Short mmCIF file of N, CA and C in Angstrom, two decimals:
data_model
loop_
_atom_site.label_atom_id
_atom_site.label_comp_id
_atom_site.label_asym_id
_atom_site.label_seq_id
_atom_site.Cartn_x
_atom_site.Cartn_y
_atom_site.Cartn_z
N MET A 1 27.83 1.88 -5.18
CA MET A 1 26.69 2.77 -5.22
C MET A 1 25.41 1.94 -5.26
N SER A 2 24.36 2.48 -4.69
CA SER A 2 23.08 1.79 -4.65
C SER A 2 22.55 1.55 -6.06
N ARG A 3 22.23 0.30 -6.35
CA ARG A 3 21.73 -0.02 -7.69
C ARG A 3 20.36 0.61 -7.93
N ILE A 4 19.53 0.63 -6.90
CA ILE A 4 18.22 1.25 -7.06
C ILE A 4 18.35 2.77 -7.03
N GLY A 5 19.14 3.28 -6.13
CA GLY A 5 19.26 4.72 -5.95
C GLY A 5 19.84 5.45 -7.15
N LYS A 6 20.72 4.81 -7.89
CA LYS A 6 21.35 5.52 -9.00
C LYS A 6 20.51 5.57 -10.26
N LYS A 7 19.43 4.78 -10.33
CA LYS A 7 18.56 4.82 -11.50
C LYS A 7 17.73 6.11 -11.46
N PRO A 8 17.60 6.80 -12.59
CA PRO A 8 16.71 7.96 -12.60
C PRO A 8 15.25 7.52 -12.66
N VAL A 9 14.37 8.33 -12.10
CA VAL A 9 12.93 8.06 -12.14
C VAL A 9 12.38 8.80 -13.36
N ASP A 10 11.88 8.06 -14.33
CA ASP A 10 11.33 8.66 -15.53
C ASP A 10 9.95 9.23 -15.26
N LEU A 11 9.69 10.42 -15.82
CA LEU A 11 8.38 11.06 -15.70
C LEU A 11 7.60 10.84 -16.99
N PRO A 12 6.52 10.03 -16.96
CA PRO A 12 5.73 9.82 -18.17
C PRO A 12 4.97 11.10 -18.56
N ASP A 13 4.37 11.09 -19.74
CA ASP A 13 3.58 12.23 -20.18
C ASP A 13 2.41 12.46 -19.23
N GLY A 14 2.15 13.73 -18.92
CA GLY A 14 1.04 14.07 -18.04
C GLY A 14 1.43 14.12 -16.57
N ILE A 15 2.66 13.77 -16.23
CA ILE A 15 3.12 13.79 -14.85
C ILE A 15 4.16 14.90 -14.72
N THR A 16 4.00 15.78 -13.74
CA THR A 16 4.96 16.85 -13.50
C THR A 16 5.47 16.75 -12.07
N ALA A 17 6.71 17.19 -11.86
CA ALA A 17 7.32 17.16 -10.53
C ALA A 17 7.88 18.54 -10.21
N LYS A 18 7.81 18.89 -8.92
CA LYS A 18 8.31 20.18 -8.47
C LYS A 18 8.94 19.98 -7.10
N LEU A 19 10.04 20.66 -6.85
CA LEU A 19 10.75 20.58 -5.57
C LEU A 19 10.76 21.96 -4.94
N ALA A 20 10.24 22.08 -3.72
CA ALA A 20 10.22 23.35 -3.01
C ALA A 20 10.32 23.10 -1.52
N ASP A 21 11.26 23.75 -0.87
CA ASP A 21 11.45 23.66 0.58
C ASP A 21 11.62 22.24 1.09
N GLY A 22 12.34 21.42 0.37
CA GLY A 22 12.61 20.06 0.80
C GLY A 22 11.43 19.11 0.64
N VAL A 23 10.41 19.52 -0.11
CA VAL A 23 9.25 18.66 -0.34
C VAL A 23 9.08 18.51 -1.85
N ILE A 24 9.05 17.26 -2.31
CA ILE A 24 8.84 17.01 -3.74
C ILE A 24 7.35 16.75 -3.95
N THR A 25 6.79 17.42 -4.95
CA THR A 25 5.38 17.31 -5.28
C THR A 25 5.27 16.74 -6.69
N VAL A 26 4.53 15.65 -6.83
CA VAL A 26 4.31 15.02 -8.13
C VAL A 26 2.82 15.15 -8.44
N LYS A 27 2.51 15.73 -9.62
CA LYS A 27 1.12 15.94 -10.02
C LYS A 27 0.81 15.16 -11.29
N GLY A 28 -0.41 14.67 -11.35
CA GLY A 28 -0.90 13.98 -12.53
C GLY A 28 -2.41 14.13 -12.58
N LYS A 29 -3.03 13.52 -13.57
CA LYS A 29 -4.49 13.65 -13.68
C LYS A 29 -5.21 12.92 -12.55
N ALA A 30 -4.55 11.97 -11.90
CA ALA A 30 -5.16 11.23 -10.80
C ALA A 30 -5.05 11.97 -9.47
N GLY A 31 -4.27 13.06 -9.42
CA GLY A 31 -4.14 13.81 -8.18
C GLY A 31 -2.74 14.33 -7.97
N GLU A 32 -2.41 14.53 -6.71
CA GLU A 32 -1.13 15.12 -6.34
C GLU A 32 -0.61 14.42 -5.08
N LEU A 33 0.67 14.08 -5.10
CA LEU A 33 1.29 13.43 -3.94
C LEU A 33 2.52 14.23 -3.53
N LYS A 34 2.75 14.30 -2.21
CA LYS A 34 3.89 15.06 -1.68
C LYS A 34 4.74 14.15 -0.81
N LEU A 35 6.05 14.41 -0.83
CA LEU A 35 6.99 13.64 -0.02
C LEU A 35 8.07 14.57 0.52
N PRO A 36 8.19 14.67 1.85
CA PRO A 36 9.32 15.44 2.39
C PRO A 36 10.62 14.64 2.20
N VAL A 37 11.61 15.28 1.61
CA VAL A 37 12.88 14.61 1.30
C VAL A 37 13.83 14.83 2.47
N HIS A 38 14.54 13.78 2.86
CA HIS A 38 15.52 13.86 3.94
C HIS A 38 16.59 14.91 3.57
N SER A 39 17.05 15.65 4.57
CA SER A 39 17.98 16.75 4.31
C SER A 39 19.32 16.28 3.75
N ALA A 40 19.69 15.01 3.98
CA ALA A 40 20.97 14.51 3.46
C ALA A 40 20.90 14.18 1.97
N MET A 41 19.70 13.95 1.45
CA MET A 41 19.55 13.57 0.05
C MET A 41 19.39 14.81 -0.84
N THR A 42 19.92 14.72 -2.06
CA THR A 42 19.78 15.79 -3.04
C THR A 42 18.93 15.26 -4.19
N VAL A 43 17.85 15.97 -4.47
CA VAL A 43 16.95 15.58 -5.55
C VAL A 43 17.02 16.63 -6.64
N LYS A 44 17.26 16.18 -7.87
CA LYS A 44 17.32 17.09 -9.01
C LYS A 44 16.28 16.65 -10.04
N ILE A 45 15.51 17.62 -10.50
CA ILE A 45 14.50 17.35 -11.53
C ILE A 45 15.04 17.86 -12.85
N ASP A 46 15.21 16.94 -13.81
CA ASP A 46 15.72 17.28 -15.14
C ASP A 46 14.54 17.40 -16.09
N GLU A 47 14.14 18.66 -16.40
CA GLU A 47 12.98 18.90 -17.26
C GLU A 47 13.22 18.40 -18.68
N ALA A 48 14.45 18.55 -19.17
CA ALA A 48 14.76 18.16 -20.56
C ALA A 48 14.65 16.65 -20.74
N ALA A 49 15.22 15.89 -19.81
CA ALA A 49 15.20 14.43 -19.91
C ALA A 49 13.93 13.85 -19.30
N LYS A 50 13.08 14.70 -18.68
CA LYS A 50 11.87 14.25 -17.99
C LYS A 50 12.18 13.13 -17.00
N SER A 51 13.09 13.43 -16.07
CA SER A 51 13.46 12.44 -15.06
C SER A 51 13.83 13.13 -13.76
N ILE A 52 13.87 12.33 -12.70
CA ILE A 52 14.26 12.79 -11.37
C ILE A 52 15.45 11.95 -10.94
N VAL A 53 16.51 12.62 -10.46
CA VAL A 53 17.72 11.92 -10.03
C VAL A 53 17.97 12.22 -8.56
N VAL A 54 18.21 11.17 -7.77
CA VAL A 54 18.51 11.31 -6.34
C VAL A 54 19.99 10.99 -6.13
N THR A 55 20.70 11.87 -5.42
CA THR A 55 22.12 11.64 -5.11
C THR A 55 22.33 11.72 -3.61
N ARG A 56 23.44 11.13 -3.16
CA ARG A 56 23.75 11.14 -1.74
C ARG A 56 25.09 11.82 -1.51
N PRO A 57 25.32 12.35 -0.32
CA PRO A 57 26.56 13.10 -0.07
C PRO A 57 27.80 12.22 0.14
N ASP A 58 27.63 11.05 0.74
CA ASP A 58 28.78 10.19 1.06
C ASP A 58 28.36 8.73 1.04
N ASP A 59 29.28 7.85 1.43
CA ASP A 59 28.99 6.41 1.39
C ASP A 59 28.77 5.80 2.77
N THR A 60 28.28 6.60 3.71
CA THR A 60 27.98 6.01 5.01
C THR A 60 26.77 5.10 4.89
N ARG A 61 26.63 4.22 5.84
CA ARG A 61 25.55 3.23 5.79
C ARG A 61 24.17 3.90 5.74
N SER A 62 23.96 4.92 6.56
CA SER A 62 22.65 5.58 6.59
C SER A 62 22.37 6.31 5.27
N SER A 63 23.39 6.91 4.68
CA SER A 63 23.20 7.61 3.41
C SER A 63 22.87 6.63 2.29
N ARG A 64 23.52 5.47 2.30
CA ARG A 64 23.23 4.46 1.28
C ARG A 64 21.78 3.97 1.41
N ALA A 65 21.34 3.76 2.65
CA ALA A 65 19.97 3.29 2.87
C ALA A 65 18.96 4.35 2.44
N LEU A 66 19.20 5.60 2.81
CA LEU A 66 18.28 6.68 2.45
C LEU A 66 18.24 6.92 0.94
N HIS A 67 19.36 6.67 0.27
CA HIS A 67 19.45 6.89 -1.16
C HIS A 67 18.45 6.01 -1.91
N GLY A 68 18.50 4.73 -1.67
CA GLY A 68 17.58 3.81 -2.33
C GLY A 68 16.14 4.02 -1.89
N LEU A 69 15.94 4.31 -0.60
CA LEU A 69 14.59 4.53 -0.08
C LEU A 69 13.94 5.75 -0.73
N THR A 70 14.67 6.84 -0.79
CA THR A 70 14.11 8.08 -1.36
C THR A 70 13.73 7.88 -2.81
N ARG A 71 14.62 7.23 -3.57
CA ARG A 71 14.34 6.99 -4.98
C ARG A 71 13.12 6.08 -5.15
N ALA A 72 13.01 5.04 -4.31
CA ALA A 72 11.89 4.11 -4.40
C ALA A 72 10.57 4.80 -4.05
N LEU A 73 10.57 5.67 -3.04
CA LEU A 73 9.35 6.38 -2.66
C LEU A 73 8.89 7.33 -3.77
N ILE A 74 9.85 8.02 -4.40
CA ILE A 74 9.51 8.92 -5.50
C ILE A 74 8.98 8.11 -6.68
N ASN A 75 9.60 6.98 -6.98
CA ASN A 75 9.14 6.12 -8.07
C ASN A 75 7.73 5.60 -7.79
N ASN A 76 7.42 5.24 -6.54
CA ASN A 76 6.07 4.78 -6.20
C ASN A 76 5.04 5.88 -6.38
N MET A 77 5.43 7.13 -6.09
CA MET A 77 4.51 8.25 -6.30
C MET A 77 4.18 8.38 -7.78
N VAL A 78 5.20 8.32 -8.63
CA VAL A 78 5.00 8.46 -10.07
C VAL A 78 4.17 7.30 -10.60
N GLN A 79 4.51 6.08 -10.22
CA GLN A 79 3.77 4.90 -10.70
C GLN A 79 2.32 4.91 -10.23
N GLY A 80 2.07 5.39 -9.02
CA GLY A 80 0.71 5.46 -8.49
C GLY A 80 -0.16 6.45 -9.23
N LEU A 81 0.45 7.54 -9.71
CA LEU A 81 -0.33 8.52 -10.47
C LEU A 81 -0.61 8.04 -11.89
N VAL A 82 0.26 7.17 -12.41
CA VAL A 82 0.02 6.60 -13.74
C VAL A 82 -1.06 5.54 -13.66
N LYS A 83 -0.90 4.59 -12.74
CA LYS A 83 -1.85 3.49 -12.56
C LYS A 83 -2.01 3.27 -11.06
N PRO A 84 -3.22 3.40 -10.51
CA PRO A 84 -3.40 3.28 -9.06
C PRO A 84 -3.02 1.89 -8.53
N PHE A 85 -2.55 1.88 -7.28
CA PHE A 85 -2.23 0.62 -6.62
C PHE A 85 -3.53 0.00 -6.11
N VAL A 86 -3.65 -1.33 -6.23
CA VAL A 86 -4.89 -2.03 -5.87
C VAL A 86 -4.57 -3.14 -4.87
N LYS A 87 -5.38 -3.22 -3.84
CA LYS A 87 -5.32 -4.33 -2.89
C LYS A 87 -6.70 -4.97 -2.85
N LYS A 88 -6.75 -6.30 -2.93
CA LYS A 88 -8.01 -7.02 -2.89
C LYS A 88 -8.03 -7.93 -1.68
N LEU A 89 -9.12 -7.88 -0.93
CA LEU A 89 -9.30 -8.73 0.24
C LEU A 89 -10.51 -9.63 0.01
N GLU A 90 -10.44 -10.83 0.56
CA GLU A 90 -11.60 -11.72 0.51
C GLU A 90 -11.93 -12.18 1.93
N ILE A 91 -13.22 -12.35 2.17
CA ILE A 91 -13.71 -12.73 3.49
C ILE A 91 -14.23 -14.15 3.39
N GLN A 92 -13.78 -15.01 4.30
CA GLN A 92 -14.25 -16.40 4.32
C GLN A 92 -14.83 -16.71 5.69
N GLY A 93 -15.98 -17.34 5.69
CA GLY A 93 -16.65 -17.71 6.92
C GLY A 93 -18.15 -17.59 6.74
N VAL A 94 -18.89 -18.45 7.38
CA VAL A 94 -20.35 -18.45 7.25
C VAL A 94 -20.90 -17.19 7.91
N GLY A 95 -21.64 -16.41 7.16
CA GLY A 95 -22.24 -15.18 7.68
C GLY A 95 -21.31 -13.99 7.70
N TYR A 96 -20.06 -14.16 7.29
CA TYR A 96 -19.11 -13.04 7.28
C TYR A 96 -19.36 -12.21 6.03
N GLN A 97 -19.45 -10.90 6.19
CA GLN A 97 -19.67 -10.05 5.04
C GLN A 97 -19.20 -8.62 5.29
N ALA A 98 -19.04 -7.88 4.19
CA ALA A 98 -18.63 -6.48 4.25
C ALA A 98 -19.60 -5.65 3.43
N THR A 99 -19.90 -4.46 3.93
CA THR A 99 -20.73 -3.52 3.20
C THR A 99 -20.12 -2.13 3.32
N LEU A 100 -20.40 -1.31 2.33
CA LEU A 100 -19.89 0.05 2.31
C LEU A 100 -21.06 0.99 2.55
N ALA A 101 -20.98 1.77 3.62
CA ALA A 101 -22.05 2.72 3.96
C ALA A 101 -21.43 4.11 4.06
N GLY A 102 -21.52 4.87 2.98
CA GLY A 102 -20.94 6.22 2.97
C GLY A 102 -19.42 6.13 3.04
N LYS A 103 -18.85 6.77 4.05
CA LYS A 103 -17.39 6.77 4.22
C LYS A 103 -16.94 5.73 5.26
N PHE A 104 -17.79 4.73 5.52
CA PHE A 104 -17.45 3.69 6.48
C PHE A 104 -17.56 2.32 5.85
N LEU A 105 -16.61 1.46 6.19
CA LEU A 105 -16.64 0.06 5.77
C LEU A 105 -17.15 -0.74 6.97
N SER A 106 -18.30 -1.41 6.80
CA SER A 106 -18.90 -2.19 7.87
C SER A 106 -18.56 -3.66 7.68
N LEU A 107 -18.02 -4.28 8.72
CA LEU A 107 -17.60 -5.68 8.66
C LEU A 107 -18.39 -6.49 9.69
N GLN A 108 -19.01 -7.56 9.23
CA GLN A 108 -19.67 -8.52 10.11
C GLN A 108 -18.85 -9.79 10.01
N VAL A 109 -17.99 -10.00 11.00
CA VAL A 109 -17.06 -11.12 10.92
C VAL A 109 -17.06 -11.94 12.21
N GLY A 110 -18.25 -12.27 12.69
CA GLY A 110 -18.35 -13.19 13.82
C GLY A 110 -18.33 -12.55 15.19
N PHE A 111 -18.28 -11.24 15.28
CA PHE A 111 -18.35 -10.58 16.58
C PHE A 111 -19.81 -10.22 16.87
N ALA A 112 -20.12 -9.89 18.12
CA ALA A 112 -21.49 -9.55 18.49
C ALA A 112 -21.94 -8.26 17.82
N ASN A 113 -21.01 -7.35 17.57
CA ASN A 113 -21.36 -6.08 16.93
C ASN A 113 -20.67 -5.94 15.58
N THR A 114 -21.17 -5.03 14.78
CA THR A 114 -20.58 -4.75 13.47
C THR A 114 -19.41 -3.80 13.64
N ILE A 115 -18.30 -4.12 13.01
CA ILE A 115 -17.11 -3.28 13.07
C ILE A 115 -17.21 -2.24 11.95
N LYS A 116 -17.11 -0.96 12.29
CA LYS A 116 -17.18 0.11 11.29
C LYS A 116 -15.83 0.81 11.25
N LEU A 117 -15.21 0.80 10.08
CA LEU A 117 -13.92 1.44 9.89
C LEU A 117 -14.07 2.64 8.97
N PRO A 118 -13.54 3.82 9.37
CA PRO A 118 -13.61 4.97 8.47
C PRO A 118 -12.62 4.80 7.31
N VAL A 119 -13.10 5.05 6.09
CA VAL A 119 -12.26 4.91 4.90
C VAL A 119 -11.46 6.20 4.73
N PRO A 120 -10.13 6.11 4.58
CA PRO A 120 -9.32 7.32 4.36
C PRO A 120 -9.74 8.02 3.06
N ASP A 121 -9.56 9.34 3.02
CA ASP A 121 -9.95 10.12 1.85
C ASP A 121 -9.19 9.72 0.60
N SER A 122 -7.94 9.32 0.75
CA SER A 122 -7.12 9.02 -0.42
C SER A 122 -7.36 7.61 -0.98
N VAL A 123 -8.16 6.80 -0.30
CA VAL A 123 -8.39 5.41 -0.73
C VAL A 123 -9.82 5.26 -1.22
N LYS A 124 -9.99 4.64 -2.39
CA LYS A 124 -11.32 4.36 -2.94
C LYS A 124 -11.63 2.89 -2.68
N VAL A 125 -12.71 2.63 -1.97
CA VAL A 125 -13.09 1.26 -1.59
C VAL A 125 -14.38 0.88 -2.30
N THR A 126 -14.39 -0.33 -2.87
CA THR A 126 -15.61 -0.87 -3.45
C THR A 126 -15.80 -2.30 -2.95
N CYS A 127 -17.05 -2.71 -2.87
CA CYS A 127 -17.41 -4.08 -2.50
C CYS A 127 -18.20 -4.70 -3.64
N PRO A 128 -17.53 -5.44 -4.57
CA PRO A 128 -18.27 -6.04 -5.68
C PRO A 128 -19.32 -7.04 -5.22
N ASP A 129 -19.05 -7.74 -4.13
CA ASP A 129 -20.05 -8.59 -3.50
C ASP A 129 -19.77 -8.59 -2.00
N ALA A 130 -20.54 -9.34 -1.24
CA ALA A 130 -20.45 -9.29 0.22
C ALA A 130 -19.15 -9.87 0.77
N THR A 131 -18.44 -10.66 -0.02
CA THR A 131 -17.23 -11.31 0.51
C THR A 131 -15.94 -10.82 -0.12
N HIS A 132 -15.99 -9.75 -0.91
CA HIS A 132 -14.79 -9.20 -1.52
C HIS A 132 -14.72 -7.69 -1.31
N ILE A 133 -13.52 -7.19 -1.03
CA ILE A 133 -13.27 -5.77 -0.85
C ILE A 133 -12.13 -5.38 -1.78
N VAL A 134 -12.33 -4.34 -2.59
CA VAL A 134 -11.30 -3.85 -3.51
C VAL A 134 -10.95 -2.43 -3.09
N MET A 135 -9.65 -2.19 -2.85
CA MET A 135 -9.17 -0.87 -2.47
C MET A 135 -8.18 -0.39 -3.51
N GLU A 136 -8.29 0.88 -3.89
CA GLU A 136 -7.32 1.42 -4.82
C GLU A 136 -7.02 2.86 -4.47
N SER A 137 -5.75 3.25 -4.72
CA SER A 137 -5.29 4.60 -4.44
C SER A 137 -3.99 4.84 -5.18
N SER A 138 -3.69 6.10 -5.42
CA SER A 138 -2.41 6.43 -6.04
C SER A 138 -1.29 6.44 -5.00
N ASP A 139 -1.65 6.44 -3.72
CA ASP A 139 -0.68 6.42 -2.63
C ASP A 139 -0.50 4.98 -2.15
N LYS A 140 0.65 4.39 -2.44
CA LYS A 140 0.90 2.98 -2.12
C LYS A 140 0.83 2.72 -0.63
N GLN A 141 1.37 3.64 0.16
CA GLN A 141 1.39 3.45 1.61
C GLN A 141 -0.03 3.49 2.18
N ALA A 142 -0.87 4.40 1.70
CA ALA A 142 -2.22 4.54 2.23
C ALA A 142 -3.07 3.30 1.95
N VAL A 143 -3.00 2.78 0.72
CA VAL A 143 -3.81 1.61 0.38
C VAL A 143 -3.31 0.37 1.12
N GLY A 144 -2.01 0.22 1.27
CA GLY A 144 -1.46 -0.92 2.00
C GLY A 144 -1.78 -0.87 3.48
N GLN A 145 -1.72 0.33 4.06
CA GLN A 145 -2.02 0.49 5.48
C GLN A 145 -3.49 0.20 5.77
N PHE A 146 -4.39 0.71 4.93
CA PHE A 146 -5.81 0.48 5.17
C PHE A 146 -6.16 -1.00 4.99
N ALA A 147 -5.54 -1.65 4.00
CA ALA A 147 -5.77 -3.09 3.80
C ALA A 147 -5.29 -3.87 5.03
N ALA A 148 -4.17 -3.47 5.61
CA ALA A 148 -3.66 -4.15 6.80
C ALA A 148 -4.58 -3.93 8.00
N VAL A 149 -5.14 -2.73 8.12
CA VAL A 149 -6.07 -2.44 9.23
C VAL A 149 -7.33 -3.28 9.10
N VAL A 150 -7.86 -3.41 7.88
CA VAL A 150 -9.06 -4.22 7.67
C VAL A 150 -8.77 -5.69 7.95
N ARG A 151 -7.63 -6.19 7.48
CA ARG A 151 -7.27 -7.60 7.69
C ARG A 151 -7.09 -7.89 9.17
N LYS A 152 -6.59 -6.92 9.94
CA LYS A 152 -6.31 -7.12 11.36
C LYS A 152 -7.58 -7.29 12.19
N VAL A 153 -8.73 -6.85 11.66
CA VAL A 153 -10.00 -7.01 12.39
C VAL A 153 -10.26 -8.48 12.67
N ARG A 154 -10.05 -9.34 11.66
CA ARG A 154 -10.23 -10.79 11.83
C ARG A 154 -9.27 -11.50 10.89
N PRO A 155 -7.99 -11.67 11.31
CA PRO A 155 -7.04 -12.38 10.45
C PRO A 155 -7.45 -13.83 10.26
N PRO A 156 -7.04 -14.47 9.17
CA PRO A 156 -7.45 -15.86 8.96
C PRO A 156 -6.87 -16.79 10.03
N GLU A 157 -7.72 -17.64 10.56
CA GLU A 157 -7.25 -18.56 11.60
C GLU A 157 -6.87 -19.89 10.96
N PRO A 158 -5.93 -20.63 11.57
CA PRO A 158 -5.35 -21.80 10.91
C PRO A 158 -6.19 -23.08 10.97
N TYR A 159 -7.26 -23.13 11.76
CA TYR A 159 -8.00 -24.38 11.90
C TYR A 159 -9.13 -24.52 10.87
N LYS A 160 -9.93 -23.48 10.70
CA LYS A 160 -11.00 -23.54 9.72
C LYS A 160 -10.74 -22.61 8.54
N GLY A 161 -9.79 -21.70 8.68
CA GLY A 161 -9.47 -20.78 7.59
C GLY A 161 -10.39 -19.58 7.52
N LYS A 162 -11.23 -19.37 8.55
CA LYS A 162 -12.17 -18.25 8.53
C LYS A 162 -11.43 -16.95 8.82
N GLY A 163 -11.89 -15.87 8.20
CA GLY A 163 -11.32 -14.56 8.46
C GLY A 163 -11.15 -13.75 7.19
N ILE A 164 -10.43 -12.63 7.31
CA ILE A 164 -10.18 -11.74 6.17
C ILE A 164 -8.76 -11.98 5.70
N ARG A 165 -8.60 -12.21 4.41
CA ARG A 165 -7.27 -12.47 3.85
C ARG A 165 -7.11 -11.72 2.55
N TYR A 166 -5.84 -11.53 2.16
CA TYR A 166 -5.56 -10.94 0.85
C TYR A 166 -5.97 -11.94 -0.22
N GLU A 167 -6.38 -11.44 -1.38
CA GLU A 167 -6.76 -12.34 -2.46
C GLU A 167 -5.54 -13.16 -2.90
N GLY A 168 -5.69 -14.46 -2.94
CA GLY A 168 -4.60 -15.34 -3.32
C GLY A 168 -3.69 -15.75 -2.17
N GLU A 169 -3.92 -15.24 -0.96
CA GLU A 169 -3.09 -15.59 0.20
C GLU A 169 -3.35 -17.03 0.61
N LYS A 170 -2.28 -17.77 0.84
CA LYS A 170 -2.39 -19.15 1.29
C LYS A 170 -2.29 -19.17 2.81
N VAL A 171 -3.24 -19.82 3.44
CA VAL A 171 -3.23 -19.94 4.90
C VAL A 171 -2.88 -21.37 5.25
N ARG A 172 -1.80 -21.54 6.02
CA ARG A 172 -1.42 -22.89 6.45
C ARG A 172 -2.43 -23.42 7.42
N ARG A 173 -2.97 -24.57 7.12
CA ARG A 173 -4.00 -25.17 7.96
C ARG A 173 -3.35 -26.14 8.94
N LYS A 174 -3.92 -26.18 10.14
CA LYS A 174 -3.45 -27.10 11.17
C LYS A 174 -4.50 -28.19 11.38
N ALA A 175 -4.04 -29.34 11.79
CA ALA A 175 -4.96 -30.40 12.16
C ALA A 175 -5.51 -30.09 13.55
N GLY A 176 -6.79 -30.27 13.73
CA GLY A 176 -7.40 -29.98 15.02
C GLY A 176 -7.23 -31.13 16.01
N LYS A 177 -7.94 -31.07 17.13
CA LYS A 177 -7.84 -32.11 18.15
C LYS A 177 -8.34 -33.45 17.65
N ALA A 178 -9.32 -33.44 16.78
CA ALA A 178 -9.89 -34.69 16.29
C ALA A 178 -8.84 -35.50 15.53
N MET A 179 -7.93 -34.82 14.86
CA MET A 179 -6.92 -35.54 14.08
C MET A 179 -5.68 -35.92 14.94
N ALA A 180 -5.52 -35.32 16.11
CA ALA A 180 -4.34 -35.55 16.93
C ALA A 180 -4.30 -36.97 17.50
N GLY A 181 -5.45 -37.55 17.84
CA GLY A 181 -5.47 -38.87 18.47
C GLY A 181 -5.37 -40.03 17.50
N LYS A 182 -5.48 -39.76 16.22
CA LYS A 182 -5.48 -40.86 15.23
C LYS A 182 -4.12 -41.15 14.70
#
């Protein structure tokens, strides 16, 4: 049996879960998240034990995979409502900067024009300074996807290290042409 799938998802105080028409809804003070559950999976909400249990019908490969996935997605919903997920990006390069203008993130990263990205409604973006971007959301997928979209505008390059990277990300540097002949 799946080690992750068989663990129950505990519901902390202030978090409620409801299952209706194959969609599980988790509510908390930070908001509400919904997840359509695969028809092969069975989700049971135990109000007395304050937990959610996911079971599978058989031991086929696809059922085993869906079992752990469904439980992990529900657990991420609960954890996100307790404490939001945070992604931090840093910008490196002379003249590279980010600014927040309303619902748009403006990036000046070495192109002739400024790149403007619309910020999703579920993600809260702040720019503590011109070279750092902080994103937070209770939806793990939304914050991770938006961080990936921002990073893709100008990924870090291996020669000078300029670009947008996750905070703490190590970029392998390459020796340029000047070092090749020596």
